[in-house]
Short mmCIF file of C-alpha atoms and ligand atoms in Angstrom, two decimals:
data_model
loop_
_atom_site.label_atom_id
_atom_site.label_comp_id
_atom_site.label_asym_id
_atom_site.label_seq_id
_atom_site.Cartn_x
_atom_site.Cartn_y
_atom_site.Cartn_z
CA UNK A 1 245.09 126.82 154.29
CA UNK A 2 241.45 126.06 155.00
CA UNK A 3 240.91 125.54 151.27
CA UNK A 4 243.74 122.98 151.10
CA UNK A 5 242.42 121.29 154.18
CA UNK A 6 238.94 121.05 152.69
CA UNK A 7 240.32 119.80 149.39
CA UNK A 8 242.17 117.03 151.19
CA UNK A 9 239.06 116.17 153.18
CA UNK A 10 237.07 116.06 149.94
CA UNK A 11 239.57 113.76 148.30
CA UNK A 12 239.50 111.38 151.26
CA UNK A 13 235.72 111.26 151.14
CA UNK A 14 235.78 110.96 147.36
CA UNK A 15 238.22 108.06 147.53
CA UNK A 16 235.82 106.20 149.80
CA UNK A 17 232.88 106.91 147.50
CA UNK A 18 234.98 105.69 144.60
CA UNK A 19 235.74 102.37 146.29
CA UNK A 20 232.04 101.82 146.97
CA UNK A 21 230.68 103.09 143.67
CA UNK A 22 233.19 101.24 141.49
CA UNK A 23 231.75 97.83 142.32
CA UNK A 24 228.26 99.17 141.78
CA UNK A 25 229.09 100.56 138.36
CA UNK A 26 230.91 97.38 137.30
CA UNK A 27 227.93 95.27 138.29
CA UNK A 28 225.54 97.63 136.55
CA UNK A 29 227.68 97.58 133.42
CA UNK A 30 227.78 93.81 133.33
CA UNK A 31 224.27 92.81 134.37
CA UNK A 32 222.18 96.03 134.22
CA UNK A 33 221.27 95.42 137.85
CA UNK A 34 221.22 98.23 140.40
CA UNK A 35 222.87 96.32 143.21
CA UNK A 36 221.47 98.18 146.23
CA UNK A 37 222.62 95.45 148.63
CA UNK A 38 226.17 96.43 147.72
CA UNK A 39 226.01 99.00 150.55
CA UNK A 40 225.35 96.21 153.03
CA UNK A 41 228.63 94.61 152.00
CA UNK A 42 230.31 97.94 152.73
CA UNK A 43 228.83 97.81 156.25
CA UNK A 44 229.83 94.18 156.70
CA UNK A 45 233.38 95.08 155.66
CA UNK A 46 233.41 97.70 158.43
CA UNK A 47 232.22 95.18 161.03
CA UNK A 48 234.74 92.55 160.01
CA UNK A 49 237.50 95.16 159.99
CA UNK A 50 236.72 96.28 163.55
CA UNK A 51 236.16 92.78 164.94
CA UNK A 52 239.29 91.23 163.43
CA UNK A 53 241.41 94.21 164.48
CA UNK A 54 240.08 93.97 168.02
CA UNK A 55 240.68 90.22 168.14
CA UNK A 56 244.12 90.12 166.54
CA UNK A 57 245.42 93.65 166.87
CA UNK A 58 246.37 93.63 163.21
CA UNK A 59 244.69 96.13 160.91
CA UNK A 60 246.28 94.77 157.70
CA UNK A 61 245.04 91.28 158.53
CA UNK A 62 241.59 92.71 159.25
CA UNK A 63 241.58 94.46 155.90
CA UNK A 64 242.51 91.29 154.03
CA UNK A 65 239.98 89.15 155.90
CA UNK A 66 237.26 91.75 155.26
CA UNK A 67 238.04 92.05 151.55
CA UNK A 68 238.34 88.33 150.86
CA UNK A 69 235.32 87.19 152.88
CA UNK A 70 233.06 89.96 151.63
CA UNK A 71 234.32 89.37 148.08
CA UNK A 72 233.28 85.74 148.36
CA UNK A 73 229.94 86.75 149.82
CA UNK A 74 229.46 88.96 146.76
CA UNK A 75 229.84 85.89 144.56
CA UNK A 76 227.32 84.00 146.69
CA UNK A 77 224.83 86.88 146.38
CA UNK A 78 225.21 86.86 142.61
CA UNK A 79 224.82 83.11 142.42
CA UNK A 80 221.82 82.78 144.76
CA UNK A 81 219.96 86.08 144.38
CA UNK A 82 220.69 87.56 140.96
CA UNK A 83 221.52 84.72 138.61
CA UNK A 84 218.07 83.12 138.90
CA UNK A 85 216.49 86.51 138.10
CA UNK A 86 218.57 87.47 135.07
CA UNK A 87 215.84 86.48 132.61
CA UNK A 88 213.30 88.69 134.36
CA UNK A 89 212.87 92.43 134.11
CA UNK A 90 215.71 94.32 135.86
CA UNK A 91 213.06 95.62 138.29
CA UNK A 92 212.73 92.16 139.80
CA UNK A 93 216.43 92.05 140.61
CA UNK A 94 216.23 95.60 141.95
CA UNK A 95 213.44 94.64 144.33
CA UNK A 96 215.34 91.53 145.40
CA UNK A 97 218.36 93.71 146.01
CA UNK A 98 216.46 96.18 148.18
CA UNK A 99 215.00 93.26 150.13
CA UNK A 100 218.45 91.83 150.61
CA UNK A 101 219.78 95.18 151.79
CA UNK A 102 217.07 95.50 154.45
CA UNK A 103 217.59 91.89 155.51
CA UNK A 104 221.32 92.50 155.93
CA UNK A 105 220.68 95.56 158.12
CA UNK A 106 218.43 93.50 160.37
CA UNK A 107 220.99 90.72 160.58
CA UNK A 108 223.67 93.25 161.57
CA UNK A 109 221.37 94.55 164.28
CA UNK A 110 220.67 91.07 165.60
CA UNK A 111 224.23 89.79 165.45
CA UNK A 112 226.25 92.89 166.35
CA UNK A 113 223.68 94.89 168.36
CA UNK A 114 221.99 98.20 167.48
CA UNK A 115 224.56 100.51 168.99
CA UNK A 116 227.46 99.72 166.79
CA UNK A 117 231.05 98.71 167.41
CA UNK A 118 234.28 100.64 167.83
CA UNK A 119 237.98 99.83 167.85
CA UNK A 120 239.35 99.05 171.29
CA UNK A 121 242.56 100.84 170.36
CA UNK A 122 241.69 103.06 167.41
CA UNK A 123 244.61 102.62 164.97
CA UNK A 124 246.33 105.38 162.96
CA UNK A 125 244.90 108.29 164.88
CA UNK A 126 248.16 110.24 164.91
CA UNK A 127 248.54 113.31 162.76
CA UNK A 128 251.25 113.96 160.19
CA UNK A 129 252.42 117.40 159.23
CA UNK A 130 252.36 117.73 155.45
CA UNK A 131 254.23 121.02 155.71
CA UNK A 132 252.95 124.53 156.26
CA UNK A 133 250.87 123.41 159.19
CA UNK A 134 248.66 121.21 157.01
CA UNK A 135 247.82 118.27 159.24
CA UNK A 136 246.39 114.95 158.18
CA UNK A 137 245.77 111.81 160.20
CA UNK A 138 247.53 108.60 159.28
CA UNK A 139 244.17 106.99 158.69
CA UNK A 140 243.27 109.57 156.05
CA UNK A 141 246.63 109.09 154.41
CA UNK A 142 245.94 105.37 154.38
CA UNK A 143 242.56 105.93 152.69
CA UNK A 144 244.12 107.99 149.92
CA UNK A 145 247.05 105.58 149.55
CA UNK A 146 244.77 102.54 149.45
CA UNK A 147 242.53 104.10 146.85
CA UNK A 148 245.51 104.96 144.66
CA UNK A 149 247.04 101.50 144.99
CA UNK A 150 243.76 99.67 144.38
CA UNK A 151 242.80 101.82 141.40
CA UNK A 152 246.27 101.46 139.90
CA UNK A 153 246.11 97.69 140.21
CA UNK A 154 242.69 97.67 138.58
CA UNK A 155 243.87 99.97 135.80
CA UNK A 156 246.85 97.71 135.19
CA UNK A 157 244.64 94.61 135.25
CA UNK A 158 242.12 95.99 132.83
CA UNK A 159 244.55 97.40 130.28
CA UNK A 160 247.59 95.12 130.46
CA UNK A 161 246.34 91.62 131.16
CA UNK A 162 244.30 89.36 128.91
CA UNK A 163 241.90 88.59 131.75
CA UNK A 164 241.35 92.30 132.31
CA UNK A 165 240.80 92.99 128.62
CA UNK A 166 238.36 90.09 128.44
CA UNK A 167 236.62 91.51 131.49
CA UNK A 168 236.18 94.92 129.88
CA UNK A 169 234.96 93.34 126.67
CA UNK A 170 232.43 91.30 128.62
CA UNK A 171 231.15 94.35 130.46
CA UNK A 172 230.60 96.08 127.11
CA UNK A 173 229.02 93.20 125.19
CA UNK A 174 228.89 89.83 126.93
CA UNK A 175 227.15 88.07 124.06
CA UNK A 176 229.90 88.88 121.59
CA UNK A 177 232.58 88.29 124.22
CA UNK A 178 231.27 84.75 124.69
CA UNK A 179 231.63 84.20 120.95
CA UNK A 180 235.37 84.54 121.40
CA UNK A 181 235.55 81.86 124.06
CA UNK A 182 235.31 84.10 127.11
CA UNK A 183 233.58 82.39 130.02
CA UNK A 184 231.20 85.16 130.99
CA UNK A 185 230.04 83.38 134.10
CA UNK A 186 233.60 83.47 135.39
CA UNK A 187 233.85 87.17 134.53
CA UNK A 188 230.70 87.78 136.56
CA UNK A 189 232.21 85.98 139.55
CA UNK A 190 235.38 88.02 139.23
CA UNK A 191 233.32 91.17 138.92
CA UNK A 192 231.29 90.49 142.05
CA UNK A 193 234.38 89.43 143.97
CA UNK A 194 236.37 92.54 143.15
CA UNK A 195 233.43 94.95 143.46
CA UNK A 196 232.43 93.54 146.84
CA UNK A 197 236.00 93.45 148.12
CA UNK A 198 236.36 97.14 147.25
CA UNK A 199 233.18 97.95 149.16
CA UNK A 200 234.54 96.04 152.15
CA UNK A 201 237.78 98.01 151.97
CA UNK A 202 235.73 101.21 151.98
CA UNK A 203 233.84 99.93 155.03
CA UNK A 204 237.08 99.34 156.92
CA UNK A 205 238.30 102.82 155.93
CA UNK A 206 235.12 104.49 157.17
CA UNK A 207 235.37 102.54 160.40
CA UNK A 208 238.91 103.86 160.79
CA UNK A 209 237.89 107.46 160.13
CA UNK A 210 234.80 107.51 162.36
CA UNK A 211 235.77 104.76 164.81
CA UNK A 212 232.23 103.48 164.59
CA UNK A 213 230.35 100.85 162.61
CA UNK A 214 226.62 100.61 163.00
CA UNK A 215 223.89 98.60 161.28
CA UNK A 216 222.57 101.51 159.22
CA UNK A 217 225.87 102.99 158.08
CA UNK A 218 225.23 101.58 154.60
CA UNK A 219 222.09 103.65 154.05
CA UNK A 220 223.81 106.88 153.08
CA UNK A 221 226.44 104.95 151.16
CA UNK A 222 223.75 103.16 149.19
CA UNK A 223 221.91 106.17 147.86
CA UNK A 224 224.97 108.30 147.43
CA UNK A 225 226.76 105.60 145.46
CA UNK A 226 223.68 105.28 143.25
CA UNK A 227 223.74 109.04 142.70
CA UNK A 228 227.43 108.85 141.84
CA UNK A 229 227.09 106.14 139.22
CA UNK A 230 224.21 108.01 137.62
CA UNK A 231 226.29 111.17 137.59
CA UNK A 232 229.24 109.23 136.19
CA UNK A 233 227.10 107.98 133.30
CA UNK A 234 225.77 104.55 134.32
CA UNK A 235 228.35 101.85 133.71
CA UNK A 236 231.30 104.15 133.05
CA UNK A 237 234.28 103.44 135.29
CA UNK A 238 236.07 106.69 134.56
CA UNK A 239 232.88 108.69 135.05
CA UNK A 240 232.31 106.99 138.39
CA UNK A 241 235.80 107.91 139.62
CA UNK A 242 235.46 111.53 138.55
CA UNK A 243 231.96 111.80 140.03
CA UNK A 244 233.12 110.29 143.34
CA UNK A 245 235.92 112.78 143.79
CA UNK A 246 233.71 115.65 142.59
CA UNK A 247 230.98 114.84 145.10
CA UNK A 248 233.53 114.38 147.87
CA UNK A 249 234.99 117.82 147.19
CA UNK A 250 231.62 119.55 146.75
CA UNK A 251 230.47 118.13 150.08
CA UNK A 252 233.62 119.14 151.83
CA UNK A 253 233.54 122.77 150.66
CA UNK A 254 229.77 122.98 150.75
CA UNK A 255 229.43 122.01 154.40
CA UNK A 256 231.68 124.92 155.32
CA UNK A 257 230.37 127.58 152.95
CA UNK A 258 226.67 126.72 152.55
CA UNK A 259 226.32 124.16 155.31
CA UNK A 260 223.94 126.40 157.24
CA UNK A 261 221.41 126.14 154.37
CA UNK A 262 221.94 122.61 153.10
CA UNK A 263 223.32 119.67 155.01
CA UNK A 264 226.02 117.45 153.55
CA UNK A 265 223.75 114.89 151.87
CA UNK A 266 221.34 117.49 150.53
CA UNK A 267 224.35 119.25 149.03
CA UNK A 268 225.49 116.13 147.22
CA UNK A 269 222.06 115.72 145.70
CA UNK A 270 221.73 119.38 144.78
CA UNK A 271 225.02 118.97 142.94
CA UNK A 272 223.74 115.82 141.25
CA UNK A 273 220.56 117.54 140.11
CA UNK A 274 222.42 120.54 138.71
CA UNK A 275 225.06 118.39 137.02
CA UNK A 276 222.40 116.21 135.39
CA UNK A 277 220.52 119.28 134.18
CA UNK A 278 223.68 120.33 132.36
CA UNK A 279 224.69 116.83 131.23
CA UNK A 280 221.65 114.52 131.29
CA UNK A 281 223.75 111.59 130.03
CA UNK A 282 226.11 111.87 132.99
CA UNK A 283 229.71 113.01 133.00
CA UNK A 284 230.85 110.23 130.71
CA UNK A 285 228.81 108.21 128.29
CA UNK A 286 228.53 104.59 129.38
CA UNK A 287 231.12 102.43 127.63
CA UNK B 1 231.96 70.72 106.26
CA UNK B 2 228.99 72.68 107.63
CA UNK B 3 225.72 70.85 107.51
CA UNK B 4 222.42 72.35 108.60
CA UNK B 5 219.45 70.00 108.73
CA UNK B 6 215.86 71.12 109.16
CA UNK B 7 216.52 73.72 111.79
CA UNK B 8 213.72 75.76 113.27
CA UNK B 9 214.61 78.81 115.35
CA UNK B 10 212.68 81.50 117.07
CA UNK B 11 212.10 83.71 120.05
CA UNK B 12 209.64 82.33 122.58
CA UNK B 13 206.53 81.38 120.66
CA UNK B 14 207.59 83.25 117.52
CA UNK B 15 209.17 81.03 114.89
CA UNK B 16 211.59 83.14 112.85
CA UNK B 17 213.20 80.40 110.72
CA UNK B 18 211.31 77.33 109.51
CA UNK B 19 212.85 74.07 108.41
CA UNK B 20 216.09 75.36 106.92
CA UNK B 21 218.66 72.95 105.49
CA UNK B 22 221.87 73.43 103.58
CA UNK B 23 225.39 72.05 103.20
CA UNK B 24 228.47 74.11 102.53
CA UNK B 25 232.11 73.18 102.01
CA UNK B 26 235.52 74.71 102.65
CA UNK B 27 236.58 77.39 100.18
CA UNK B 28 233.00 78.37 99.44
CA UNK B 29 230.99 81.52 99.88
CA UNK B 30 227.48 80.61 100.94
CA UNK B 31 225.28 83.65 100.45
CA UNK B 32 222.16 83.89 102.56
CA UNK B 33 220.01 86.68 101.23
CA UNK B 34 216.57 88.03 101.91
CA UNK B 35 214.65 91.14 102.81
CA UNK B 36 214.73 92.79 106.21
CA UNK B 37 213.15 90.50 108.81
CA UNK B 38 213.49 87.38 106.65
CA UNK B 39 215.39 85.49 109.35
CA UNK B 40 219.02 85.89 108.23
CA UNK B 41 220.37 87.14 111.54
CA UNK B 42 218.36 84.51 113.38
CA UNK B 43 220.06 81.83 111.26
CA UNK B 44 223.51 83.30 111.81
CA UNK B 45 222.97 83.54 115.56
CA UNK B 46 221.83 79.91 115.62
CA UNK B 47 225.01 78.89 113.79
CA UNK B 48 227.02 81.00 116.25
CA UNK B 49 225.41 79.26 119.22
CA UNK B 50 223.56 82.26 120.57
CA UNK B 51 220.14 80.88 119.73
CA UNK B 52 219.86 77.09 120.02
CA UNK B 53 217.48 75.75 117.36
CA UNK B 54 214.19 74.30 118.59
CA UNK B 55 214.46 71.51 116.04
CA UNK B 56 216.98 70.13 113.61
CA UNK B 57 220.72 69.90 113.78
CA UNK B 58 223.88 71.79 112.96
CA UNK B 59 226.98 69.67 112.35
CA UNK B 60 230.56 70.60 111.57
CA UNK B 61 232.71 67.84 110.08
CA UNK B 62 230.25 65.36 111.50
CA UNK B 63 230.14 66.78 115.04
CA UNK B 64 226.69 67.82 116.19
CA UNK B 65 227.01 71.25 117.74
CA UNK B 66 223.33 72.28 117.69
CA UNK B 67 222.96 72.74 121.43
CA UNK B 68 226.54 73.72 122.27
CA UNK B 69 227.14 77.15 123.77
CA UNK B 70 228.51 80.08 121.77
CA UNK B 71 231.66 79.99 123.85
CA UNK B 72 232.65 76.63 122.37
CA UNK B 73 232.01 77.49 118.73
CA UNK B 74 235.62 78.49 118.07
CA UNK B 75 236.70 74.96 119.03
CA UNK B 76 234.79 73.86 115.93
CA UNK B 77 236.35 76.63 113.91
CA UNK B 78 233.29 78.88 113.77
CA UNK B 79 233.84 82.62 114.17
CA UNK B 80 231.30 85.42 114.05
CA UNK B 81 231.26 88.85 112.43
CA UNK B 82 227.98 90.04 113.91
CA UNK B 83 225.37 92.35 112.47
CA UNK B 84 226.24 95.94 113.33
CA UNK B 85 229.93 94.91 113.74
CA UNK B 86 229.79 95.15 117.54
CA UNK B 87 233.46 95.87 118.04
CA UNK B 88 234.29 96.74 121.65
CA UNK B 89 234.23 100.54 121.35
CA UNK B 90 236.18 101.41 124.50
CA UNK B 91 238.94 98.93 123.79
CA UNK B 92 241.82 99.74 121.45
CA UNK B 93 242.09 98.04 118.08
CA UNK B 94 244.85 95.86 119.49
CA UNK B 95 242.80 94.87 122.53
CA UNK B 96 239.85 93.98 120.29
CA UNK B 97 242.18 91.56 118.52
CA UNK B 98 243.38 90.24 121.87
CA UNK B 99 239.77 89.39 122.69
CA UNK B 100 239.45 87.72 119.30
CA UNK B 101 242.43 85.55 120.21
CA UNK B 102 241.27 84.91 123.76
CA UNK B 103 241.53 81.14 123.35
CA UNK B 104 245.08 81.24 121.95
CA UNK B 105 248.38 80.77 123.70
CA UNK B 106 250.40 83.91 124.20
CA UNK B 107 252.90 83.23 121.41
CA UNK B 108 250.19 82.36 118.90
CA UNK B 109 248.30 85.49 119.88
CA UNK B 110 251.22 87.67 118.82
CA UNK B 111 251.80 85.76 115.57
CA UNK B 112 248.16 85.86 114.58
CA UNK B 113 247.94 89.53 115.37
CA UNK B 114 250.82 90.19 113.02
CA UNK B 115 249.16 88.10 110.31
CA UNK B 116 245.92 89.98 110.69
CA UNK B 117 247.72 93.31 110.55
CA UNK B 118 249.21 92.19 107.25
CA UNK B 119 245.78 91.60 105.78
CA UNK B 120 244.53 94.89 107.26
CA UNK B 121 247.41 97.40 107.25
CA UNK B 122 244.93 100.14 108.06
CA UNK B 123 244.28 98.48 111.43
CA UNK B 124 248.00 98.24 112.11
CA UNK B 125 248.25 102.01 111.72
CA UNK B 126 245.44 102.48 114.20
CA UNK B 127 246.36 99.73 116.65
CA UNK B 128 246.28 101.91 119.74
CA UNK B 129 243.21 103.90 118.73
CA UNK B 130 239.89 103.14 120.45
CA UNK B 131 237.68 100.99 118.24
CA UNK B 132 234.77 103.34 118.84
CA UNK B 133 236.66 106.12 117.07
CA UNK B 134 237.08 104.17 113.81
CA UNK B 135 234.95 104.76 110.72
CA UNK B 136 232.22 102.26 109.88
CA UNK B 137 234.37 100.56 107.27
CA UNK B 138 237.34 100.30 109.60
CA UNK B 139 235.09 98.86 112.29
CA UNK B 140 233.87 96.25 109.85
CA UNK B 141 237.46 95.35 109.05
CA UNK B 142 238.22 95.14 112.75
CA UNK B 143 235.21 92.88 113.25
CA UNK B 144 236.52 90.59 110.51
CA UNK B 145 240.08 90.77 111.83
CA UNK B 146 238.88 89.98 115.35
CA UNK B 147 237.04 86.93 114.04
CA UNK B 148 240.14 85.83 112.10
CA UNK B 149 242.33 85.87 115.19
CA UNK B 150 241.47 82.33 116.29
CA UNK B 151 242.19 80.75 112.87
CA UNK B 152 238.58 79.85 112.09
CA UNK B 153 237.51 77.48 109.32
CA UNK B 154 234.04 78.95 109.05
CA UNK B 155 233.37 82.66 109.09
CA UNK B 156 229.82 83.85 109.72
CA UNK B 157 229.40 87.37 108.35
CA UNK B 158 226.12 89.18 109.01
CA UNK B 159 225.53 92.22 106.77
CA UNK B 160 229.01 92.79 105.41
CA UNK B 161 228.27 95.98 103.50
CA UNK B 162 225.40 97.55 105.43
CA UNK B 163 226.00 101.26 105.93
CA UNK B 164 229.49 101.31 104.38
CA UNK B 165 230.92 103.70 101.79
CA UNK B 166 231.24 102.09 98.33
CA UNK B 167 235.02 102.10 98.53
CA UNK B 168 234.92 100.26 101.83
CA UNK B 169 232.46 97.76 100.42
CA UNK B 170 235.00 96.99 97.70
CA UNK B 171 237.75 96.48 100.23
CA UNK B 172 235.62 94.23 102.40
CA UNK B 173 234.68 92.08 99.42
CA UNK B 174 238.32 91.82 98.46
CA UNK B 175 239.02 90.46 101.91
CA UNK B 176 236.20 87.94 101.54
CA UNK B 177 237.74 86.84 98.27
CA UNK B 178 241.18 86.45 99.85
CA UNK B 179 239.83 84.44 102.77
CA UNK B 180 237.84 82.21 100.46
CA UNK B 181 241.00 81.48 98.48
CA UNK B 182 242.71 80.58 101.74
CA UNK B 183 240.10 77.84 102.07
CA UNK B 184 237.64 79.33 104.54
CA UNK B 185 233.96 78.70 104.30
CA UNK B 186 232.20 82.03 104.47
CA UNK B 187 228.52 82.21 105.30
CA UNK B 188 227.64 85.64 104.02
CA UNK B 189 224.42 87.43 104.88
CA UNK B 190 223.47 90.44 102.81
CA UNK B 191 220.42 92.55 102.17
CA UNK B 192 221.91 94.29 99.17
CA UNK B 193 222.30 91.24 97.01
CA UNK B 194 224.29 92.11 93.92
CA UNK B 195 227.73 92.06 95.48
CA UNK B 196 226.95 88.92 97.43
CA UNK B 197 225.79 87.16 94.28
CA UNK B 198 229.00 88.10 92.50
CA UNK B 199 231.14 86.15 94.96
CA UNK B 200 228.70 83.40 95.93
CA UNK B 201 229.27 79.72 95.19
CA UNK B 202 225.88 78.89 96.66
CA UNK B 203 222.86 81.08 97.23
CA UNK B 204 219.89 80.64 99.54
CA UNK B 205 217.03 83.09 99.59
CA UNK B 206 214.99 83.43 102.76
CA UNK B 207 211.49 84.81 102.72
CA UNK B 208 209.61 85.29 106.00
CA UNK B 209 211.69 82.57 107.60
CA UNK B 210 211.18 80.07 104.79
CA UNK B 211 213.74 78.92 102.27
CA UNK B 212 212.32 80.40 99.08
CA UNK B 213 215.05 79.49 96.60
CA UNK B 214 218.32 77.67 96.70
CA UNK B 215 220.91 77.03 94.02
CA UNK B 216 224.44 77.58 92.86
CA UNK B 217 225.94 81.02 92.41
CA UNK B 218 226.06 80.46 88.66
CA UNK B 219 222.36 79.65 88.53
CA UNK B 220 221.55 82.70 90.55
CA UNK B 221 223.71 84.93 88.38
CA UNK B 222 222.48 83.64 84.99
CA UNK B 223 218.86 83.34 85.99
CA UNK B 224 218.72 86.47 88.08
CA UNK B 225 214.94 86.59 87.64
CA UNK B 226 214.76 83.83 90.23
CA UNK B 227 216.40 85.95 92.84
CA UNK B 228 214.83 89.25 91.90
CA UNK B 229 211.39 87.67 92.07
CA UNK B 230 211.92 86.97 95.74
CA UNK B 231 213.77 90.11 96.60
CA UNK B 232 211.71 92.53 94.54
CA UNK B 233 214.78 94.13 92.94
N1 ADP C 301 215.10 89.22 119.81
C1 ADP C 301 213.99 89.00 119.10
N2 ADP C 301 212.83 88.74 119.72
C2 ADP C 301 211.69 88.50 119.02
N3 ADP C 301 211.63 88.49 117.68
C3 ADP C 301 212.75 88.73 116.99
C4 ADP C 301 214.00 89.00 117.66
N4 ADP C 301 214.95 89.20 116.73
C5 ADP C 301 214.33 89.07 115.54
N5 ADP C 301 213.02 88.79 115.69
C6 ADP C 301 212.04 88.55 114.61
O1 ADP C 301 212.48 87.45 113.86
C7 ADP C 301 212.29 87.69 112.48
C8 ADP C 301 213.59 87.54 111.75
O2 ADP C 301 214.48 88.55 112.16
P1 ADP C 301 216.00 88.59 111.72
O3 ADP C 301 216.55 87.22 111.79
O4 ADP C 301 216.67 89.63 112.51
O5 ADP C 301 215.88 89.06 110.20
P2 ADP C 301 216.96 89.61 109.20
O6 ADP C 301 218.31 89.48 109.82
O7 ADP C 301 216.80 88.77 108.00
O8 ADP C 301 216.61 91.04 108.94
C9 ADP C 301 211.69 89.08 112.35
O9 ADP C 301 210.30 88.94 112.21
C10 ADP C 301 212.01 89.73 113.66
O10 ADP C 301 211.02 90.65 114.02
MG1 MG C 302 219.68 90.94 110.20
#
């Protein structure tokens, strides 16, 4: 029973990592930029989720507002911060991204205060019995359900629609894609919009689970998502998904069985180090 | 149909192609040959819009397209089969063709895909296979098929036979012959020259970015000393 419980917990955590890391891996695949500031968009999503829910009482509305507005902000970040740097070494964009991330954290502190925000009436706290005494909160169910729905939509988009196929082609080889009339600038916008919206959704989910958003909540997300996309084989979507769930599950079991030696984050990195020793190219080769 | 006038192309301060001019018409094979590093790919990429020339002009049926972006080349009927094939490895054969026909309406996309499958039955058999899992020769065919999807008038082919098994080279050249008979202009870049010379209507030899020799295919074939002098064969 404990094992099942831990597995479920790991999947919930892994689903959140997947939502964050997916945008990161898509952006890396397309532009070869490590978009560290992505984690700030995750935090912002959490803030918007809590604030809109508190103002309107509607969690679904909050989720939509968070995803759309943060998605648009992602496009703005690409346009203003990254696009002018694309001709430079990727290190320049990386430094810009780290700067942006720190700036965002400070802005959160100034605008929303250092102590963080919580839901006035925390939604979806009730537990459901999955049978056999296995309990799960509605919010965790929502996280898993959301992840499944979002990933299915993306899978459908990228395999069944011409826009999605063009998107994948552009991520693999934008120069050749442009030769076939694909507007790669538009693909980049789409990419930043979707990636950022997913991070915002993850932010709202974390807010739901912990009932707290604070300025620095993106810090752990930022380095762990980086670890995940490296483990997944930089730029590989499938690898990122597998690595997210794997790290979620390792953390969940690890904290119980070896938690007295290594804390949760140390565990994730120990796993990363061992996995990369066995497969230096990551779980999946980048596509 | 395709007219190149005094183009100069390069990378930053490096000039890779100096003062190149040629004209080529529909139904021709224009062979651009030369040793490794001679500037063939640079020329092809300039024609494809990936490397705007520093000087000179490229016109198609009188329209100057020198500075136009690669994305608009298909509007002028120019399609690219790039060096190294560069199929999209994690897309299926069918999806690679869908990308090739990105600019087409849905109905045309399906028709053209069927046409292309008729020219390349081998691709039809492998339509749901990932392009990355195809052999080199099959990938080259896919690269050609992908370029054919948008009904081009001018096909730019960079290194048709490089790294292919002899049997595949034969098949690829048969396709070139078929397309030429359909009235396409094919700009064909090759390092291994003999096969290219066999099909060429016009030949240009590049040497360190300079046009070293230019003439008809017949001249090049009868007076092969001209070509071998430049290529050291
Ligand atoms: N991206 C690049 N940056 C700088 N120089 C390049 C680049 N690509 C090719 N060159 C140089 O331009 C010259 C011509 O190269 P290329 O057109 O690729 O020759 P070819 O296709 O005939 O082998 C070579 O000297 C090569 O080193
Ligand atoms: Mg070349």
